[in-house]
Amino acid sequence: MVDRSRLQTTKIWSPELMKGKVAFITGGSNRGMISEIAKAYLQHGATAVALMARKAEKLAEVVAELNAASPGGKAIAVPGDVRKSDGCADAVKSVVDQFGRIDVLVNGAAGNFLASASKLSTNGFRTVMEIDTLGTFNMSRECFNQSFSKHGGGVIINISAELHWNGSALQAHSAAAKAGVDALTKVMACEWGPHKVRVCGLVPGAIAGTEGMSRLSDISTMNDREASKSVHAKNE
């Protein structure tokens, strides 16, 4: 297991790898992988990193931590819900208005919990599909239309999972959602490649100490979303 606190990415990649770039990242209010991506971008010279999540108070705490550790770039909080198309449009516009453009979009917002297909509610299934798949579509479309297509291209990184590759028990909702994310990645790469937009899929696997790992490692929370939410809080 990698000790993230001791990993110095500037010894692996150029400290100026992201120099002058503006990144927009969804998710991250619960720290973990998404906030680490934001931290790495700032450490490698990004001008700004905007983090978008629904939990405004927790998001503000993460942004404050990122700014305290940043050598020069700026992290900003953009409270919002990736499921709401109008909100996504407004969020992207606010970042473009402030920094002139967006160079990188990381679609990291996701939802998950343990649930058997026979007990999974329609609302639970819909919620994960909307956060993961619809959220990825909403944000990608807005970044393309408002920035990438006007400023010579950009990069989209879609965070996916391997759940749907061979089938994963208790993950009907998330597997379907990530299959949709993978399909979007391929389609957008085909359509937007000629506009100099690289669309990449990232499948990181399980990461110890994250909310996702906490939620999915306790079988006693199966079919109980509220119990799933409390597991991570106890383990922090």
PDB file of C-alpha atoms in Angstrom, residues 12-127:
ATOM      1  CA  ILE A  12       8.362  11.827 -10.498  1.00  0.00           C
ATOM      2  CA  TRP A  13       6.825  14.457 -12.777  1.00  0.00           C
ATOM      3  CA  SER A  14       7.880  18.007 -13.563  1.00  0.00           C
ATOM      4  CA  PRO A  15       6.852  20.537 -10.895  1.00  0.00           C
ATOM      5  CA  GLU A  16       5.530  22.637 -13.791  1.00  0.00           C
ATOM      6  CA  LEU A  17       3.467  19.864 -15.376  1.00  0.00           C
ATOM      7  CA  MET A  18       0.229  21.789 -14.797  1.00  0.00           C
ATOM      8  CA  LYS A  19       1.694  25.295 -15.049  1.00  0.00           C
ATOM      9  CA  GLY A  20      -0.945  27.839 -16.018  1.00  0.00           C
ATOM     10  CA  LYS A  21      -3.744  25.271 -16.149  1.00  0.00           C
ATOM     11  CA  VAL A  22      -7.218  25.597 -14.663  1.00  0.00           C
ATOM     12  CA  ALA A  23      -8.858  22.388 -13.491  1.00  0.00           C
ATOM     13  CA  PHE A  24     -12.467  21.698 -12.513  1.00  0.00           C
ATOM     14  CA  ILE A  25     -13.017  18.646 -10.303  1.00  0.00           C
ATOM     15  CA  THR A  26     -16.341  17.234  -9.130  1.00  0.00           C
ATOM     16  CA  GLY A  27     -16.466  15.481  -5.766  1.00  0.00           C
ATOM     17  CA  GLY A  28     -13.824  15.790  -3.077  1.00  0.00           C
ATOM     18  CA  SER A  29     -15.812  17.070  -0.107  1.00  0.00           C
ATOM     19  CA  ASN A  30     -15.043  13.770   1.656  1.00  0.00           C
ATOM     20  CA  ARG A  31     -11.345  14.103   0.829  1.00  0.00           C
ATOM     21  CA  GLY A  32      -9.803  10.841  -0.411  1.00  0.00           C
ATOM     22  CA  MET A  33      -8.672  10.338  -3.992  1.00  0.00           C
ATOM     23  CA  ILE A  34     -10.432  13.359  -5.491  1.00  0.00           C
ATOM     24  CA  SER A  35      -8.929  15.903  -3.104  1.00  0.00           C
ATOM     25  CA  GLU A  36      -5.522  14.254  -3.596  1.00  0.00           C
ATOM     26  CA  ILE A  37      -5.851  14.839  -7.332  1.00  0.00           C
ATOM     27  CA  ALA A  38      -6.610  18.492  -6.638  1.00  0.00           C
ATOM     28  CA  LYS A  39      -3.592  18.729  -4.325  1.00  0.00           C
ATOM     29  CA  ALA A  40      -1.321  17.185  -6.957  1.00  0.00           C
ATOM     30  CA  TYR A  41      -2.515  19.633  -9.620  1.00  0.00           C
ATOM     31  CA  LEU A  42      -1.709  22.578  -7.347  1.00  0.00           C
ATOM     32  CA  GLN A  43       1.671  21.134  -6.415  1.00  0.00           C
ATOM     33  CA  HIS A  44       2.489  20.859 -10.104  1.00  0.00           C
ATOM     34  CA  GLY A  45       1.792  24.480 -10.912  1.00  0.00           C
ATOM     35  CA  ALA A  46      -1.921  24.721 -11.687  1.00  0.00           C
ATOM     36  CA  THR A  47      -3.178  28.296 -11.572  1.00  0.00           C
ATOM     37  CA  ALA A  48      -6.491  27.218 -10.075  1.00  0.00           C
ATOM     38  CA  VAL A  49      -8.457  24.136  -9.097  1.00  0.00           C
ATOM     39  CA  ALA A  50     -12.228  24.403  -8.629  1.00  0.00           C
ATOM     40  CA  LEU A  51     -13.906  21.694  -6.559  1.00  0.00           C
ATOM     41  CA  MET A  52     -17.652  21.140  -6.886  1.00  0.00           C
ATOM     42  CA  ALA A  53     -19.762  19.170  -4.405  1.00  0.00           C
ATOM     43  CA  ARG A  54     -23.133  19.447  -2.679  1.00  0.00           C
ATOM     44  CA  LYS A  55     -21.806  19.630   0.897  1.00  0.00           C
ATOM     45  CA  ALA A  56     -20.773  23.289   0.971  1.00  0.00           C
ATOM     46  CA  GLU A  57     -19.419  23.332   4.527  1.00  0.00           C
ATOM     47  CA  LYS A  58     -17.268  20.218   4.114  1.00  0.00           C
ATOM     48  CA  LEU A  59     -16.144  21.423   0.698  1.00  0.00           C
ATOM     49  CA  ALA A  60     -14.980  24.713   2.193  1.00  0.00           C
ATOM     50  CA  GLU A  61     -12.879  22.818   4.746  1.00  0.00           C
ATOM     51  CA  VAL A  62     -11.174  20.780   2.015  1.00  0.00           C
ATOM     52  CA  VAL A  63     -10.486  23.885  -0.078  1.00  0.00           C
ATOM     53  CA  ALA A  64      -8.960  25.635   2.937  1.00  0.00           C
ATOM     54  CA  GLU A  65      -6.651  22.657   3.491  1.00  0.00           C
ATOM     55  CA  LEU A  66      -5.632  22.649  -0.172  1.00  0.00           C
ATOM     56  CA  ASN A  67      -4.837  26.354  -0.137  1.00  0.00           C
ATOM     57  CA  ALA A  68      -2.773  25.973   3.037  1.00  0.00           C
ATOM     58  CA  ALA A  69      -0.670  23.293   1.335  1.00  0.00           C
ATOM     59  CA  SER A  70      -0.470  24.947  -2.087  1.00  0.00           C
ATOM     60  CA  PRO A  71       2.844  26.466  -3.214  1.00  0.00           C
ATOM     61  CA  GLY A  72       1.105  29.128  -5.258  1.00  0.00           C
ATOM     62  CA  GLY A  73      -2.050  27.985  -7.036  1.00  0.00           C
ATOM     63  CA  LYS A  74      -5.546  28.653  -5.778  1.00  0.00           C
ATOM     64  CA  ALA A  75      -8.300  26.215  -4.835  1.00  0.00           C
ATOM     65  CA  ILE A  76     -11.893  27.427  -4.862  1.00  0.00           C
ATOM     66  CA  ALA A  77     -15.154  25.861  -3.722  1.00  0.00           C
ATOM     67  CA  VAL A  78     -18.081  25.691  -6.141  1.00  0.00           C
ATOM     68  CA  PRO A  79     -21.046  24.220  -4.240  1.00  0.00           C
ATOM     69  CA  GLY A  80     -23.433  22.442  -6.585  1.00  0.00           C
ATOM     70  CA  ASP A  81     -25.146  19.247  -7.671  1.00  0.00           C
ATOM     71  CA  VAL A  82     -23.891  17.514 -10.820  1.00  0.00           C
ATOM     72  CA  ARG A  83     -27.377  16.069 -11.344  1.00  0.00           C
ATOM     73  CA  LYS A  84     -28.807  19.535 -12.053  1.00  0.00           C
ATOM     74  CA  SER A  85     -28.025  20.707 -15.580  1.00  0.00           C
ATOM     75  CA  ASP A  86     -28.689  24.396 -14.911  1.00  0.00           C
ATOM     76  CA  GLY A  87     -26.488  24.295 -11.817  1.00  0.00           C
ATOM     77  CA  CYS A  88     -23.686  22.674 -13.797  1.00  0.00           C
ATOM     78  CA  ALA A  89     -23.928  25.361 -16.467  1.00  0.00           C
ATOM     79  CA  ASP A  90     -23.774  28.099 -13.823  1.00  0.00           C
ATOM     80  CA  ALA A  91     -20.845  26.454 -12.032  1.00  0.00           C
ATOM     81  CA  VAL A  92     -18.777  26.139 -15.194  1.00  0.00           C
ATOM     82  CA  LYS A  93     -19.610  29.712 -16.199  1.00  0.00           C
ATOM     83  CA  SER A  94     -18.491  31.025 -12.803  1.00  0.00           C
ATOM     84  CA  VAL A  95     -15.078  29.363 -13.182  1.00  0.00           C
ATOM     85  CA  VAL A  96     -14.642  30.489 -16.796  1.00  0.00           C
ATOM     86  CA  ASP A  97     -15.635  34.033 -15.834  1.00  0.00           C
ATOM     87  CA  GLN A  98     -13.097  34.059 -12.997  1.00  0.00           C
ATOM     88  CA  PHE A  99     -10.135  32.375 -14.698  1.00  0.00           C
ATOM     89  CA  GLY A 100     -10.847  32.763 -18.420  1.00  0.00           C
ATOM     90  CA  ARG A 101     -10.999  29.075 -19.281  1.00  0.00           C
ATOM     91  CA  ILE A 102     -11.009  25.479 -18.044  1.00  0.00           C
ATOM     92  CA  ASP A 103      -8.251  23.153 -19.243  1.00  0.00           C
ATOM     93  CA  VAL A 104      -9.024  19.944 -17.344  1.00  0.00           C
ATOM     94  CA  LEU A 105     -12.261  18.414 -16.079  1.00  0.00           C
ATOM     95  CA  VAL A 106     -12.170  15.497 -13.640  1.00  0.00           C
ATOM     96  CA  ASN A 107     -15.547  13.819 -13.213  1.00  0.00           C
ATOM     97  CA  GLY A 108     -15.086  12.357  -9.751  1.00  0.00           C
ATOM     98  CA  ALA A 109     -18.501  12.784  -8.116  1.00  0.00           C
ATOM     99  CA  ALA A 110     -19.966   9.371  -7.365  1.00  0.00           C
ATOM    100  CA  GLY A 111     -22.404   7.557  -5.120  1.00  0.00           C
ATOM    101  CA  ASN A 112     -22.346   3.976  -3.866  1.00  0.00           C
ATOM    102  CA  PHE A 113     -23.502   1.615  -1.140  1.00  0.00           C
ATOM    103  CA  LEU A 114     -24.065  -2.123  -0.760  1.00  0.00           C
ATOM    104  CA  ALA A 115     -27.461  -3.342  -1.973  1.00  0.00           C
ATOM    105  CA  SER A 116     -28.809  -6.578  -3.401  1.00  0.00           C
ATOM    106  CA  ALA A 117     -30.628  -6.154  -6.700  1.00  0.00           C
ATOM    107  CA  SER A 118     -33.798  -7.636  -5.216  1.00  0.00           C
ATOM    108  CA  LYS A 119     -33.886  -5.086  -2.387  1.00  0.00           C
ATOM    109  CA  LEU A 120     -32.499  -2.054  -4.221  1.00  0.00           C
ATOM    110  CA  SER A 121     -35.094   0.704  -4.518  1.00  0.00           C
ATOM    111  CA  THR A 122     -35.790   2.462  -7.784  1.00  0.00           C
ATOM    112  CA  ASN A 123     -34.832   5.738  -6.128  1.00  0.00           C
ATOM    113  CA  GLY A 124     -31.520   4.309  -4.915  1.00  0.00           C
ATOM    114  CA  PHE A 125     -30.714   3.006  -8.392  1.00  0.00           C
ATOM    115  CA  ARG A 126     -31.725   6.298  -9.996  1.00  0.00           C
ATOM    116  CA  THR A 127     -29.684   8.393  -7.562  1.00  0.00           C
TER     117      THR A 127
END
